[in-house]
PDB file of C-alpha atoms in Angstrom:
ATOM      1  CA  MET Y   1    -235.386 -69.027 -25.933  1.00  0.00           C
ATOM      2  CA  SER Y   2    -235.430 -72.743 -25.155  1.00  0.00           C
ATOM      3  CA  VAL Y   3    -232.321 -74.620 -24.072  1.00  0.00           C
ATOM      4  CA  LYS Y   4    -232.476 -76.669 -27.266  1.00  0.00           C
ATOM      5  CA  ARG Y   5    -232.515 -73.507 -29.376  1.00  0.00           C
ATOM      6  CA  ILE Y   6    -229.589 -72.028 -27.428  1.00  0.00           C
ATOM      7  CA  LEU Y   7    -227.528 -75.190 -27.970  1.00  0.00           C
ATOM      8  CA  HIS Y   8    -228.329 -75.084 -31.681  1.00  0.00           C
ATOM      9  CA  VAL Y   9    -227.148 -71.462 -31.977  1.00  0.00           C
ATOM     10  CA  VAL Y  10    -223.955 -72.198 -30.033  1.00  0.00           C
ATOM     11  CA  LYS Y  11    -223.230 -75.195 -32.269  1.00  0.00           C
ATOM     12  CA  GLN Y  12    -223.645 -73.058 -35.395  1.00  0.00           C
ATOM     13  CA  GLN Y  13    -221.112 -70.564 -34.049  1.00  0.00           C
ATOM     14  CA  VAL Y  14    -218.589 -73.059 -32.680  1.00  0.00           C
ATOM     15  CA  THR Y  15    -218.489 -75.540 -35.580  1.00  0.00           C
ATOM     16  CA  PRO Y  16    -216.926 -73.156 -38.169  1.00  0.00           C
ATOM     17  CA  VAL Y  17    -214.287 -72.123 -35.636  1.00  0.00           C
ATOM     18  CA  ARG Y  18    -213.523 -75.755 -34.825  1.00  0.00           C
ATOM     19  CA  ASP Y  19    -213.318 -76.713 -38.497  1.00  0.00           C
ATOM     20  CA  ASN Y  20    -211.039 -73.777 -39.197  1.00  0.00           C
ATOM     21  CA  MET Y  21    -208.756 -74.846 -36.350  1.00  0.00           C
ATOM     22  CA  ILE Y  22    -208.577 -78.364 -37.803  1.00  0.00           C
ATOM     23  CA  TRP Y  23    -207.781 -76.958 -41.238  1.00  0.00           C
ATOM     24  CA  TRP Y  24    -205.070 -74.751 -39.744  1.00  0.00           C
ATOM     25  CA  LYS Y  25    -203.556 -77.728 -37.980  1.00  0.00           C
ATOM     26  CA  GLN Y  26    -203.536 -79.844 -41.132  1.00  0.00           C
ATOM     27  CA  PHE Y  27    -202.179 -77.168 -43.457  1.00  0.00           C
ATOM     28  CA  PRO Y  28    -199.637 -75.003 -41.624  1.00  0.00           C
ATOM     29  CA  LYS Y  29    -198.879 -71.607 -43.058  1.00  0.00           C
ATOM     30  CA  GLU Y  30    -195.289 -71.561 -41.907  1.00  0.00           C
ATOM     31  CA  SER Y  31    -192.311 -73.556 -43.081  1.00  0.00           C
ATOM     32  CA  ARG Y  32    -190.752 -76.080 -40.707  1.00  0.00           C
ATOM     33  CA  MET Y  33    -187.060 -75.896 -39.950  1.00  0.00           C
ATOM     34  CA  LEU Y  34    -185.565 -79.387 -40.031  1.00  0.00           C
ATOM     35  CA  PHE Y  35    -181.831 -78.725 -39.828  1.00  0.00           C
ATOM     36  CA  GLU Y  36    -179.697 -75.630 -39.316  1.00  0.00           C
ATOM     37  CA  PHE Y  37    -175.947 -75.731 -39.747  1.00  0.00           C
ATOM     38  CA  LYS Y  38    -174.663 -73.149 -37.260  1.00  0.00           C
ATOM     39  CA  GLU Y  39    -172.875 -74.951 -34.440  1.00  0.00           C
ATOM     40  CA  PRO Y  40    -170.667 -78.055 -34.250  1.00  0.00           C
ATOM     41  CA  SER Y  41    -173.440 -79.716 -32.233  1.00  0.00           C
ATOM     42  CA  ASP Y  42    -175.761 -79.348 -35.263  1.00  0.00           C
ATOM     43  CA  ILE Y  43    -173.765 -81.929 -37.216  1.00  0.00           C
ATOM     44  CA  GLU Y  44    -172.740 -84.338 -34.449  1.00  0.00           C
ATOM     45  CA  LYS Y  45    -175.296 -86.966 -35.483  1.00  0.00           C
ATOM     46  CA  PHE Y  46    -174.668 -86.691 -39.229  1.00  0.00           C
ATOM     47  CA  THR Y  47    -172.618 -89.495 -40.771  1.00  0.00           C
ATOM     48  CA  LEU Y  48    -170.174 -89.551 -43.687  1.00  0.00           C
ATOM     49  CA  HIS Y  49    -170.121 -92.185 -46.421  1.00  0.00           C
ATOM     50  CA  SER Y  50    -167.853 -92.864 -49.390  1.00  0.00           C
ATOM     51  CA  ASP Y  51    -166.693 -95.574 -51.779  1.00  0.00           C
ATOM     52  CA  LYS Y  52    -163.999 -96.729 -49.303  1.00  0.00           C
ATOM     53  CA  PRO Y  53    -165.985 -99.766 -48.061  1.00  0.00           C
ATOM     54  CA  PHE Y  54    -166.059-100.910 -51.706  1.00  0.00           C
ATOM     55  CA  GLY Y  55    -162.316-100.511 -52.185  1.00  0.00           C
ATOM     56  CA  GLY Y  56    -162.403 -96.852 -53.225  1.00  0.00           C
ATOM     57  CA  ARG Y  57    -160.138 -94.022 -52.109  1.00  0.00           C
ATOM     58  CA  SER Y  58    -162.453 -90.993 -52.035  1.00  0.00           C
ATOM     59  CA  GLU Y  59    -162.422 -88.864 -48.885  1.00  0.00           C
ATOM     60  CA  CYS Y  60    -164.826 -86.299 -47.418  1.00  0.00           C
ATOM     61  CA  SER Y  61    -165.562 -84.278 -44.300  1.00  0.00           C
ATOM     62  CA  LEU Y  62    -168.408 -82.258 -42.768  1.00  0.00           C
ATOM     63  CA  SER Y  63    -167.630 -79.206 -40.654  1.00  0.00           C
ATOM     64  CA  ILE Y  64    -168.984 -75.861 -39.480  1.00  0.00           C
ATOM     65  CA  ILE Y  65    -167.353 -72.852 -41.145  1.00  0.00           C
ATOM     66  CA  GLN Y  66    -167.405 -69.180 -40.164  1.00  0.00           C
ATOM     67  CA  ASP Y  67    -166.663 -66.630 -42.882  1.00  0.00           C
ATOM     68  CA  GLU Y  68    -165.250 -63.118 -42.589  1.00  0.00           C
ATOM     69  CA  ASP Y  69    -168.752 -61.749 -41.921  1.00  0.00           C
ATOM     70  CA  LYS Y  70    -169.216 -64.101 -38.938  1.00  0.00           C
ATOM     71  CA  HIS Y  71    -171.742 -66.092 -40.976  1.00  0.00           C
ATOM     72  CA  THR Y  72    -171.701 -69.792 -40.053  1.00  0.00           C
ATOM     73  CA  PHE Y  73    -172.736 -72.704 -42.248  1.00  0.00           C
ATOM     74  CA  GLY Y  74    -172.043 -76.368 -42.883  1.00  0.00           C
ATOM     75  CA  ARG Y  75    -169.379 -77.448 -45.372  1.00  0.00           C
ATOM     76  CA  PHE Y  76    -169.321 -80.888 -47.001  1.00  0.00           C
ATOM     77  CA  SER Y  77    -166.077 -81.177 -48.931  1.00  0.00           C
ATOM     78  CA  GLY Y  78    -163.514 -83.664 -50.091  1.00  0.00           C
ATOM     79  CA  HIS Y  79    -161.798 -85.343 -52.985  1.00  0.00           C
ATOM     80  CA  ILE Y  80    -163.164 -87.926 -55.403  1.00  0.00           C
ATOM     81  CA  MET Y  81    -160.556 -90.531 -56.352  1.00  0.00           C
ATOM     82  CA  LEU Y  82    -161.204 -92.975 -59.164  1.00  0.00           C
ATOM     83  CA  THR Y  83    -160.505 -96.629 -58.487  1.00  0.00           C
ATOM     84  CA  PRO Y  84    -160.703 -99.271 -61.213  1.00  0.00           C
ATOM     85  CA  GLY Y  85    -163.523-101.618 -60.331  1.00  0.00           C
ATOM     86  CA  ILE Y  86    -165.085-104.806 -61.512  1.00  0.00           C
ATOM     87  CA  PRO Y  87    -167.409-104.067 -64.472  1.00  0.00           C
ATOM     88  CA  GLY Y  88    -170.982-103.766 -63.284  1.00  0.00           C
ATOM     89  CA  THR Y  89    -170.103-102.751 -59.731  1.00  0.00           C
ATOM     90  CA  VAL Y  90    -170.319 -99.314 -58.154  1.00  0.00           C
ATOM     91  CA  LEU Y  91    -166.615 -98.678 -58.687  1.00  0.00           C
ATOM     92  CA  GLY Y  92    -166.868 -99.805 -62.290  1.00  0.00           C
ATOM     93  CA  LYS Y  93    -169.051 -96.755 -62.969  1.00  0.00           C
ATOM     94  CA  LYS Y  94    -168.330 -93.880 -60.614  1.00  0.00           C
ATOM     95  CA  SER Y  95    -166.941 -92.944 -57.225  1.00  0.00           C
ATOM     96  CA  PHE Y  96    -168.921 -91.128 -54.547  1.00  0.00           C
ATOM     97  CA  CYS Y  97    -169.073 -89.315 -51.222  1.00  0.00           C
ATOM     98  CA  ALA Y  98    -172.140 -88.443 -49.147  1.00  0.00           C
ATOM     99  CA  PHE Y  99    -173.310 -87.144 -45.788  1.00  0.00           C
ATOM    100  CA  ARG Y 100    -176.449 -88.430 -44.127  1.00  0.00           C
ATOM    101  CA  SER Y 101    -178.827 -86.974 -41.576  1.00  0.00           C
ATOM    102  CA  PRO Y 102    -179.643 -88.780 -38.337  1.00  0.00           C
ATOM    103  CA  VAL Y 103    -182.263 -91.505 -38.758  1.00  0.00           C
ATOM    104  CA  PHE Y 104    -185.632 -90.207 -37.578  1.00  0.00           C
ATOM    105  CA  LYS Y 105    -187.197 -92.303 -34.804  1.00  0.00           C
ATOM    106  CA  PRO Y 106    -190.149 -92.349 -35.199  1.00  0.00           C
ATOM    107  CA  PRO Y 107    -190.111 -91.566 -38.942  1.00  0.00           C
ATOM    108  CA  LEU Y 108    -190.424 -87.895 -39.849  1.00  0.00           C
ATOM    109  CA  ASN Y 109    -193.940 -86.841 -40.905  1.00  0.00           C
ATOM    110  CA  LEU Y 110    -193.916 -84.134 -43.594  1.00  0.00           C
ATOM    111  CA  ALA Y 111    -197.417 -84.842 -44.930  1.00  0.00           C
ATOM    112  CA  ASP Y 112    -198.382 -81.190 -44.370  1.00  0.00           C
ATOM    113  CA  TYR Y 113    -195.572 -79.950 -46.631  1.00  0.00           C
ATOM    114  CA  ILE Y 114    -195.070 -80.048 -50.385  1.00  0.00           C
ATOM    115  CA  GLY Y 115    -191.298 -79.923 -50.606  1.00  0.00           C
ATOM    116  CA  LEU Y 116    -187.972 -78.931 -49.125  1.00  0.00           C
ATOM    117  CA  GLU Y 117    -186.014 -75.701 -49.267  1.00  0.00           C
ATOM    118  CA  MET Y 118    -182.285 -75.212 -48.745  1.00  0.00           C
ATOM    119  CA  ARG Y 119    -179.836 -72.357 -48.917  1.00  0.00           C
ATOM    120  CA  VAL Y 120    -176.661 -73.693 -50.482  1.00  0.00           C
ATOM    121  CA  ARG Y 121    -173.479 -72.800 -52.318  1.00  0.00           C
ATOM    122  CA  THR Y 122    -171.760 -75.437 -54.416  1.00  0.00           C
ATOM    123  CA  SER Y 123    -168.714 -76.179 -56.500  1.00  0.00           C
ATOM    124  CA  ASN Y 124    -169.218 -76.823 -60.192  1.00  0.00           C
ATOM    125  CA  HIS Y 125    -170.698 -80.296 -59.718  1.00  0.00           C
ATOM    126  CA  GLY Y 126    -174.073 -81.993 -59.694  1.00  0.00           C
ATOM    127  CA  TYR Y 127    -175.287 -83.193 -56.302  1.00  0.00           C
ATOM    128  CA  ILE Y 128    -178.064 -85.631 -55.458  1.00  0.00           C
ATOM    129  CA  PHE Y 129    -180.510 -85.104 -52.600  1.00  0.00           C
ATOM    130  CA  ASN Y 130    -181.828 -88.492 -51.445  1.00  0.00           C
ATOM    131  CA  ILE Y 131    -184.866 -89.169 -49.275  1.00  0.00           C
ATOM    132  CA  HIS Y 132    -185.004 -92.620 -47.687  1.00  0.00           C
ATOM    133  CA  PRO Y 133    -188.607 -93.607 -46.821  1.00  0.00           C
ATOM    134  CA  ASP Y 134    -189.633 -96.069 -44.141  1.00  0.00           C
ATOM    135  CA  ASN Y 135    -191.227 -98.913 -46.104  1.00  0.00           C
ATOM    136  CA  MET Y 136    -190.860-102.609 -46.938  1.00  0.00           C
ATOM    137  CA  VAL Y 137    -188.196-102.020 -49.630  1.00  0.00           C
ATOM    138  CA  PRO Y 138    -184.926-100.857 -47.989  1.00  0.00           C
ATOM    139  CA  SER Y 139    -183.359 -99.933 -51.355  1.00  0.00           C
ATOM    140  CA  ASP Y 140    -186.055 -97.364 -52.213  1.00  0.00           C
ATOM    141  CA  LEU Y 141    -184.821 -93.783 -52.585  1.00  0.00           C
ATOM    142  CA  PHE Y 142    -186.470 -90.629 -53.886  1.00  0.00           C
ATOM    143  CA  GLN Y 143    -183.995 -88.273 -55.536  1.00  0.00           C
ATOM    144  CA  GLY Y 144    -183.793 -84.621 -56.431  1.00  0.00           C
ATOM    145  CA  PHE Y 145    -180.882 -83.037 -58.275  1.00  0.00           C
ATOM    146  CA  ILE Y 146    -178.974 -79.916 -57.234  1.00  0.00           C
ATOM    147  CA  VAL Y 147    -177.071 -78.090 -59.959  1.00  0.00           C
ATOM    148  CA  ILE Y 148    -176.337 -74.380 -59.498  1.00  0.00           C
ATOM    149  CA  PRO Y 149    -174.833 -72.478 -62.451  1.00  0.00           C
ATOM    150  CA  HIS Y 150    -172.836 -70.053 -60.286  1.00  0.00           C
ATOM    151  CA  ARG Y 151    -170.491 -70.207 -57.304  1.00  0.00           C
ATOM    152  CA  ASP Y 152    -172.584 -68.136 -54.924  1.00  0.00           C
ATOM    153  CA  TRP Y 153    -175.331 -68.665 -52.368  1.00  0.00           C
ATOM    154  CA  ALA Y 154    -178.734 -69.656 -53.751  1.00  0.00           C
ATOM    155  CA  ILE Y 155    -182.061 -70.841 -52.369  1.00  0.00           C
ATOM    156  CA  ILE Y 156    -183.302 -74.046 -53.965  1.00  0.00           C
ATOM    157  CA  GLN Y 157    -186.665 -75.776 -53.675  1.00  0.00           C
ATOM    158  CA  LEU Y 158    -187.203 -79.503 -54.204  1.00  0.00           C
ATOM    159  CA  PRO Y 159    -190.913 -80.385 -54.600  1.00  0.00           C
ATOM    160  CA  PHE Y 160    -191.740 -83.879 -53.374  1.00  0.00           C
ATOM    161  CA  ALA Y 161    -193.852 -84.438 -56.504  1.00  0.00           C
ATOM    162  CA  ASN Y 162    -190.751 -84.040 -58.699  1.00  0.00           C
ATOM    163  CA  MET Y 163    -188.648 -86.599 -56.861  1.00  0.00           C
ATOM    164  CA  ALA Y 164    -187.380 -89.497 -58.981  1.00  0.00           C
ATOM    165  CA  TYR Y 165    -188.172 -92.975 -57.619  1.00  0.00           C
ATOM    166  CA  THR Y 166    -185.043 -95.163 -57.639  1.00  0.00           C
ATOM    167  CA  GLY Y 167    -183.630 -98.377 -56.241  1.00  0.00           C
ATOM    168  CA  TYR Y 168    -179.988 -99.477 -56.065  1.00  0.00           C
ATOM    169  CA  GLY Y 169    -179.059 -96.374 -58.058  1.00  0.00           C
ATOM    170  CA  TYR Y 170    -181.417 -97.072 -60.968  1.00  0.00           C
ATOM    171  CA  GLY Y 171    -184.655 -95.322 -61.921  1.00  0.00           C
ATOM    172  CA  LYS Y 172    -187.831 -97.381 -61.562  1.00  0.00           C
ATOM    173  CA  TYR Y 173    -190.597 -97.384 -64.149  1.00  0.00           C
ATOM    174  CA  ASP Y 174    -193.561 -97.611 -61.778  1.00  0.00           C
ATOM    175  CA  LYS Y 175    -194.956 -94.259 -60.672  1.00  0.00           C
ATOM    176  CA  LYS Y 176    -194.549 -94.690 -56.943  1.00  0.00           C
ATOM    177  CA  MET Y 177    -194.920 -91.500 -54.934  1.00  0.00           C
ATOM    178  CA  LEU Y 178    -192.966 -90.619 -51.826  1.00  0.00           C
ATOM    179  CA  ASP Y 179    -194.836 -91.360 -48.595  1.00  0.00           C
ATOM    180  CA  THR Y 180    -194.140 -88.061 -46.869  1.00  0.00           C
ATOM    181  CA  LYS Y 181    -195.598 -89.356 -43.595  1.00  0.00           C
ATOM    182  CA  ASN Y 182    -192.753 -91.831 -43.146  1.00  0.00           C
ATOM    183  CA  ILE Y 183    -189.288 -90.416 -43.841  1.00  0.00           C
ATOM    184  CA  LEU Y 184    -186.285 -92.149 -42.300  1.00  0.00           C
ATOM    185  CA  SER Y 185    -183.424 -89.899 -43.379  1.00  0.00           C
ATOM    186  CA  PHE Y 186    -181.939 -87.508 -45.932  1.00  0.00           C
ATOM    187  CA  ASN Y 187    -178.552 -87.584 -47.581  1.00  0.00           C
ATOM    188  CA  ILE Y 188    -176.659 -85.420 -50.037  1.00  0.00           C
ATOM    189  CA  ALA Y 189    -174.229 -87.167 -52.366  1.00  0.00           C
ATOM    190  CA  ILE Y 190    -171.801 -86.486 -55.179  1.00  0.00           C
ATOM    191  CA  HIS Y 191    -171.133 -89.174 -57.818  1.00  0.00           C
ATOM    192  CA  GLU Y 192    -168.321 -88.548 -60.287  1.00  0.00           C
ATOM    193  CA  THR Y 193    -166.606 -90.370 -63.132  1.00  0.00           C
ATOM    194  CA  LYS Y 194    -163.486 -88.214 -62.874  1.00  0.00           C
ATOM    195  CA  GLU Y 195    -161.036 -87.282 -60.147  1.00  0.00           C
ATOM    196  CA  THR Y 196    -162.021 -83.946 -58.605  1.00  0.00           C
ATOM    197  CA  ASP Y 197    -162.190 -81.788 -55.478  1.00  0.00           C
ATOM    198  CA  PHE Y 198    -165.669 -80.723 -54.383  1.00  0.00           C
ATOM    199  CA  CYS Y 199    -167.316 -78.376 -51.886  1.00  0.00           C
ATOM    200  CA  PHE Y 200    -170.974 -78.099 -50.851  1.00  0.00           C
ATOM    201  CA  ASP Y 201    -171.938 -75.366 -48.352  1.00  0.00           C
ATOM    202  CA  ILE Y 202    -175.350 -75.476 -46.675  1.00  0.00           C
ATOM    203  CA  GLU Y 203    -177.149 -73.186 -44.242  1.00  0.00           C
ATOM    204  CA  TYR Y 204    -180.450 -74.969 -43.569  1.00  0.00           C
ATOM    205  CA  ILE Y 205    -183.027 -77.557 -44.701  1.00  0.00           C
ATOM    206  CA  LYS Y 206    -186.705 -76.832 -44.104  1.00  0.00           C
ATOM    207  CA  GLY Y 207    -190.112 -78.173 -45.104  1.00  0.00           C
ATOM    208  CA  ILE Y 208    -192.215 -75.724 -47.127  1.00  0.00           C
ATOM    209  CA  THR Y 209    -195.948 -75.353 -47.757  1.00  0.00           C
ATOM    210  CA  SER Y 210    -195.721 -73.409 -51.029  1.00  0.00           C
ATOM    211  CA  LEU Y 211    -193.353 -72.981 -53.957  1.00  0.00           C
ATOM    212  CA  ASP Y 212    -192.035 -69.726 -55.321  1.00  0.00           C
ATOM    213  CA  ALA Y 213    -194.549 -69.069 -58.111  1.00  0.00           C
ATOM    214  CA  ALA Y 214    -192.171 -67.244 -60.439  1.00  0.00           C
ATOM    215  CA  GLY Y 215    -189.273 -69.584 -59.817  1.00  0.00           C
ATOM    216  CA  ARG Y 216    -187.161 -66.722 -58.504  1.00  0.00           C
ATOM    217  CA  ARG Y 217    -186.352 -65.273 -55.131  1.00  0.00           C
ATOM    218  CA  PRO Y 218    -184.072 -62.325 -54.408  1.00  0.00           C
ATOM    219  CA  GLU Y 219    -180.832 -63.657 -53.035  1.00  0.00           C
ATOM    220  CA  MET Y 220    -178.832 -60.498 -52.429  1.00  0.00           C
ATOM    221  CA  LYS Y 221    -175.081 -60.371 -52.195  1.00  0.00           C
ATOM    222  CA  LYS Y 222    -173.148 -57.255 -53.189  1.00  0.00           C
ATOM    223  CA  GLY Y 223    -176.272 -55.958 -54.940  1.00  0.00           C
ATOM    224  CA  VAL Y 224    -176.602 -58.936 -57.279  1.00  0.00           C
ATOM    225  CA  GLU Y 225    -179.863 -60.877 -57.473  1.00  0.00           C
ATOM    226  CA  LYS Y 226    -179.376 -64.629 -57.620  1.00  0.00           C
ATOM    227  CA  GLU Y 227    -181.814 -67.073 -59.149  1.00  0.00           C
ATOM    228  CA  LEU Y 228    -183.784 -69.642 -57.211  1.00  0.00           C
ATOM    229  CA  VAL Y 229    -183.088 -73.044 -58.730  1.00  0.00           C
ATOM    230  CA  LYS Y 230    -185.909 -75.585 -58.805  1.00  0.00           C
ATOM    231  CA  ASN Y 231    -185.802 -79.333 -59.218  1.00  0.00           C
ATOM    232  CA  ALA Y 232    -187.693 -79.152 -62.514  1.00  0.00           C
ATOM    233  CA  ASP Y 233    -185.927 -80.794 -65.446  1.00  0.00           C
ATOM    234  CA  MET Y 234    -184.205 -83.835 -63.969  1.00  0.00           C
ATOM    235  CA  LYS Y 235    -182.795 -85.020 -67.303  1.00  0.00           C
ATOM    236  CA  GLU Y 236    -181.090 -81.693 -67.864  1.00  0.00           C
ATOM    237  CA  HIS Y 237    -179.866 -81.404 -64.281  1.00  0.00           C
ATOM    238  CA  ALA Y 238    -178.834 -84.990 -63.645  1.00  0.00           C
ATOM    239  CA  PRO Y 239    -175.190 -85.597 -62.710  1.00  0.00           C
ATOM    240  CA  PRO Y 240    -173.077 -87.402 -65.321  1.00  0.00           C
ATOM    241  CA  SER Y 241    -173.749 -91.134 -65.474  1.00  0.00           C
TER     242      SER Y 241
END
C-alpha cells in the first residue's frame, strides 16, 4: 500500500473522531455548577441591595443556614417597608430587596447551555431572577419569574429562551435575545407593594443542557413528590405590579 493510500485511510478514521470531539466540546452532556451555597465563603462576594439609597427603609440579609439534618443552604431574607415616594419614581410604585452575584471578569460564557436550574424554597412571594448581560446598554436585563405554590424545596428551571427583555424595570417590545456568551452577573430580587417579611432559601445555581421534558422531577421529602416549576407563563407568574 502506498504512503498516499495509508494517509488517506488514516484521515478517514481520524476525522470522525476529531469531529466528534469538537461536537462534545461544544455541546457538553453535563450541567455546570455556577454557585453552591454551603459555606460562608460561598457568599462572601455576593452583594445586597435595597430601596435604601432611594430613601426607602427595606432591609435584607444573606447568610448560610444549617437545618436539623445538617443540610446547609443560603438564605436571603428580610423585611419590605413601604415608603411614600414621588409619583413616577421607584418608591412611588414598590419597594424592593435583592442580592447579586459577583461580577464575572471576563463575562461568563454559557453559550453551551440552554437555561439555569436552581433548588429553592420560598415564602409566599414572587421573586425575579435577573441576568445582566455585557453589552452597550447598561440598563438591559433579562428576567425570569420564580413563584412556587408551596413552602417546601423545589427544583426550578429557567430557560434562556423564555427570559423577558427589560430595561429600567419595563418590558421592551423588540425581540432581543440574551447573549449567553457575555453574562456579567445574576441577581434575585423581591418587589412588593405591601409591607411584608420574606425568605428565599437556595442550594445551588447551575447551567443546564436540557429541560425536564415532562415538567416534573421527583423532589422527595417525607415521601411527598414536589413539582418542578418552570418559567413558562410569565404573565401568570409575574409579581404584582
